[in-house]
mmCIF file of C-alpha atoms in Angstrom:
data_model
loop_
_atom_site.group_PDB
_atom_site.id
_atom_site.type_symbol
_atom_site.label_atom_id
_atom_site.label_comp_id
_atom_site.label_asym_id
_atom_site.label_seq_id
_atom_site.Cartn_x
_atom_site.Cartn_y
_atom_site.Cartn_z
ATOM 1 C CA MET A 1 40.903 14.211 -58.064
ATOM 2 C CA LYS A 2 38.659 17.140 -59.005
ATOM 3 C CA HIS A 3 35.814 15.598 -57.017
ATOM 4 C CA ILE A 4 37.993 15.185 -53.938
ATOM 5 C CA VAL A 5 39.109 18.830 -54.102
ATOM 6 C CA LYS A 6 35.489 19.998 -54.546
ATOM 7 C CA TYR A 7 34.345 17.816 -51.638
ATOM 8 C CA PHE A 8 37.162 19.106 -49.413
ATOM 9 C CA GLY A 9 36.334 22.709 -50.361
ATOM 10 C CA LEU A 10 32.644 22.186 -49.604
ATOM 11 C CA CYS A 11 33.512 20.677 -46.205
ATOM 12 C CA CYS A 12 35.722 23.695 -45.394
ATOM 13 C CA ILE A 13 32.946 26.128 -46.323
ATOM 14 C CA LEU A 14 30.362 24.236 -44.231
ATOM 15 C CA PHE A 15 32.767 24.099 -41.278
ATOM 16 C CA ALA A 16 33.390 27.845 -41.524
ATOM 17 C CA PHE A 17 29.634 28.580 -41.470
ATOM 18 C CA SER A 18 28.959 26.182 -38.611
ATOM 19 C CA SER A 19 31.763 27.586 -36.477
ATOM 20 C CA GLN A 20 30.348 31.102 -36.871
ATOM 21 C CA ALA A 21 26.936 29.921 -35.639
ATOM 22 C CA GLU A 22 28.102 28.864 -32.176
ATOM 23 C CA LEU A 23 26.335 30.548 -29.293
ATOM 24 C CA GLU A 24 27.884 31.161 -25.921
ATOM 25 C CA ILE A 25 26.003 30.534 -22.681
ATOM 26 C CA TYR A 26 25.305 33.667 -20.589
ATOM 27 C CA LYS A 27 26.374 35.833 -23.514
ATOM 28 C CA ASP A 28 23.877 34.672 -26.131
ATOM 29 C CA TYR A 29 21.428 32.783 -23.919
ATOM 30 C CA ASP A 30 20.613 32.115 -20.278
ATOM 31 C CA LEU A 31 19.379 29.021 -18.500
ATOM 32 C CA GLY A 32 16.361 29.145 -16.203
ATOM 33 C CA SER A 33 16.573 27.802 -12.667
ATOM 34 C CA GLU A 34 13.240 25.972 -12.849
ATOM 35 C CA ILE A 35 13.342 22.250 -13.682
ATOM 36 C CA ILE A 36 10.482 20.352 -15.290
ATOM 37 C CA SER A 37 10.319 16.594 -14.916
ATOM 38 C CA MET A 38 8.203 15.252 -17.758
ATOM 39 C CA THR A 39 6.940 11.711 -18.337
ATOM 40 C CA THR A 40 5.309 10.790 -21.640
ATOM 41 C CA VAL A 41 2.668 8.066 -21.568
ATOM 42 C CA ARG A 42 0.944 6.039 -24.262
ATOM 43 C CA ILE A 43 -2.598 5.256 -23.058
ATOM 44 C CA ASP A 44 -4.373 2.372 -24.750
ATOM 45 C CA PRO A 45 -7.477 3.304 -26.794
ATOM 46 C CA ASN A 46 -10.533 4.074 -24.652
ATOM 47 C CA MET A 47 -8.539 3.717 -21.415
ATOM 48 C CA GLU A 48 -7.926 7.416 -20.679
ATOM 49 C CA ASP A 49 -10.622 7.633 -17.995
ATOM 50 C CA VAL A 50 -9.462 4.412 -16.349
ATOM 51 C CA TYR A 51 -5.888 5.693 -16.211
ATOM 52 C CA LEU A 52 -6.940 9.155 -14.993
ATOM 53 C CA GLU A 53 -9.012 7.590 -12.233
ATOM 54 C CA GLY A 54 -5.956 5.675 -11.047
ATOM 55 C CA LEU A 55 -3.769 8.784 -11.288
ATOM 56 C CA ARG A 56 -6.271 10.781 -9.239
ATOM 57 C CA GLU A 57 -6.009 8.281 -6.389
ATOM 58 C CA SER A 58 -2.216 7.890 -6.530
ATOM 59 C CA TRP A 59 0.033 10.301 -8.469
ATOM 60 C CA VAL A 60 -2.245 13.342 -8.187
ATOM 61 C CA LYS A 61 -2.686 12.845 -4.430
ATOM 62 C CA ALA A 62 1.103 12.562 -4.061
ATOM 63 C CA VAL A 63 1.975 15.676 -6.084
ATOM 64 C CA ARG A 64 -0.746 17.701 -4.352
ATOM 65 C CA LEU A 65 0.800 16.764 -1.017
ATOM 66 C CA GLN A 66 4.301 17.577 -2.299
ATOM 67 C CA LYS A 67 3.085 20.998 -3.439
ATOM 68 C CA GLN A 68 1.348 21.601 -0.101
ATOM 69 C CA LEU A 69 4.615 20.714 1.695
ATOM 70 C CA GLY A 70 6.524 23.122 -0.580
ATOM 71 C CA TYR A 71 8.640 20.379 -2.203
ATOM 72 C CA ILE A 72 7.462 21.172 -5.738
ATOM 73 C CA LYS A 73 6.307 24.352 -7.444
ATOM 74 C CA ASP A 74 3.526 22.853 -9.549
ATOM 75 C CA TRP A 75 2.310 19.823 -11.483
ATOM 76 C CA LYS A 76 0.255 19.327 -14.634
ATOM 77 C CA ILE A 77 -1.310 16.628 -16.767
ATOM 78 C CA TYR A 78 -1.676 17.202 -20.518
ATOM 79 C CA GLY A 79 -3.712 14.989 -22.830
ATOM 80 C CA SER A 80 -3.474 14.966 -26.592
ATOM 81 C CA GLU A 81 -6.524 16.036 -28.559
ATOM 82 C CA LEU A 82 -5.312 13.536 -31.153
ATOM 83 C CA PRO A 83 -4.900 10.483 -28.912
ATOM 84 C CA GLN A 84 -4.017 8.018 -31.690
ATOM 85 C CA SER A 85 -1.076 9.959 -33.132
ATOM 86 C CA GLY A 86 2.576 9.755 -32.166
ATOM 87 C CA ASN A 87 4.413 7.850 -29.463
ATOM 88 C CA PHE A 88 2.467 9.303 -26.537
ATOM 89 C CA ASN A 89 -0.905 10.829 -25.834
ATOM 90 C CA MET A 90 -0.486 12.058 -22.266
ATOM 91 C CA VAL A 91 2.193 14.033 -20.429
ATOM 92 C CA LEU A 92 2.706 14.158 -16.663
ATOM 93 C CA MET A 93 4.754 17.134 -15.489
ATOM 94 C CA VAL A 94 6.233 18.189 -12.168
ATOM 95 C CA VAL A 95 7.795 21.655 -11.859
ATOM 96 C CA PHE A 96 10.646 22.187 -9.393
ATOM 97 C CA GLU A 97 11.779 25.655 -8.325
ATOM 98 C CA LYS A 98 15.479 24.732 -8.669
ATOM 99 C CA SER A 99 17.626 21.703 -9.360
ATOM 100 C CA SER A 100 18.582 21.279 -5.684
ATOM 101 C CA ASP A 101 14.928 20.370 -5.015
ATOM 102 C CA LEU A 102 15.646 17.104 -6.848
ATOM 103 C CA GLU A 103 18.378 16.061 -4.429
ATOM 104 C CA PRO A 104 17.640 13.193 -2.028
ATOM 105 C CA ASN A 105 16.599 14.501 1.364
ATOM 106 C CA GLN A 106 15.813 12.166 4.239
ATOM 107 C CA GLU A 107 13.982 14.805 6.257
ATOM 108 C CA LYS A 108 11.675 15.663 3.340
ATOM 109 C CA TYR A 109 11.121 11.974 2.626
ATOM 110 C CA ASN A 110 10.194 11.206 6.240
ATOM 111 C CA THR A 111 7.852 14.213 6.418
ATOM 112 C CA PHE A 112 6.176 13.197 3.159
ATOM 113 C CA MET A 113 5.775 9.546 4.197
ATOM 114 C CA LYS A 114 4.332 10.553 7.579
ATOM 115 C CA SER A 115 1.837 12.871 5.845
ATOM 116 C CA TRP A 116 1.138 10.333 3.080
ATOM 117 C CA GLY A 117 0.263 7.598 5.557
ATOM 118 C CA LYS A 118 0.116 3.830 5.363
ATOM 119 C CA ALA A 119 -3.352 3.750 3.766
ATOM 120 C CA ASN A 120 -2.319 5.914 0.794
ATOM 121 C CA GLN A 121 0.878 3.920 0.396
ATOM 122 C CA GLU A 122 -1.003 0.613 0.198
ATOM 123 C CA ASN A 123 -3.719 2.081 -2.037
ATOM 124 C CA SER A 124 -1.093 3.468 -4.460
ATOM 125 C CA ARG A 125 0.623 0.084 -4.675
ATOM 126 C CA GLU A 126 -2.649 -1.615 -5.571
ATOM 127 C CA ILE A 127 -3.625 1.020 -8.156
ATOM 128 C CA THR A 128 -0.236 1.095 -9.892
ATOM 129 C CA LYS A 129 -0.325 -2.688 -10.350
ATOM 130 C CA THR A 130 -3.066 -2.126 -12.956
ATOM 131 C CA TYR A 131 -1.219 0.555 -14.928
ATOM 132 C CA PRO A 132 0.587 -1.862 -17.289
ATOM 133 C CA ASN A 133 -2.864 -3.043 -18.450
ATOM 134 C CA VAL A 134 -3.832 0.406 -19.788
ATOM 135 C CA ARG A 135 -0.646 2.353 -20.534
ATOM 136 C CA ALA A 136 3.051 2.310 -21.411
ATOM 137 C CA LEU A 137 5.615 4.893 -20.360
ATOM 138 C CA THR A 138 7.351 6.136 -23.503
ATOM 139 C CA GLY A 139 9.876 8.618 -22.118
ATOM 140 C CA GLU A 140 11.167 10.620 -19.188
ATOM 141 C CA TYR A 141 12.728 14.039 -19.544
ATOM 142 C CA ARG A 142 14.281 16.665 -17.295
ATOM 143 C CA LEU A 143 13.858 20.063 -18.910
ATOM 144 C CA ARG A 144 15.307 23.492 -18.214
ATOM 145 C CA GLU A 145 14.219 26.656 -20.001
ATOM 146 C CA ILE A 146 16.667 28.195 -22.492
ATOM 147 C CA MET A 147 16.193 31.948 -22.900
ATOM 148 C CA ILE A 148 17.746 33.330 -26.090
ATOM 149 C CA LYS A 149 18.924 36.935 -25.750
#
């Protein structure tokens, strides 16, 4: 019985501390309007250049066009300096000005596809067929900045 009372008392103390540590949005922290779409990729050993070459002719061309059209704010590729550690060794990021930029939009789609052209579309399909031979996607994330006050 003593152990049960001690356990119950410890739980009450921990609950009291945890309830005091709650932060309130807009009072204790703000959320940024920018959205980052992040994809983590595991590139097979010695295949980084092969994968980057494919990205340059497909994904990079597409995000450059999207940025030129004003659909995205920015894009980035990060590679790990320690490529054999962890679940991924490359990160592909696309930065959106606001969450509404992620909404489906037929007009934007049609403008992009017209600018992208049939040749790029066919080339991208061919290039991406080889991706499973050199990499595996390990995660997709949608991130928003949290600014502690």
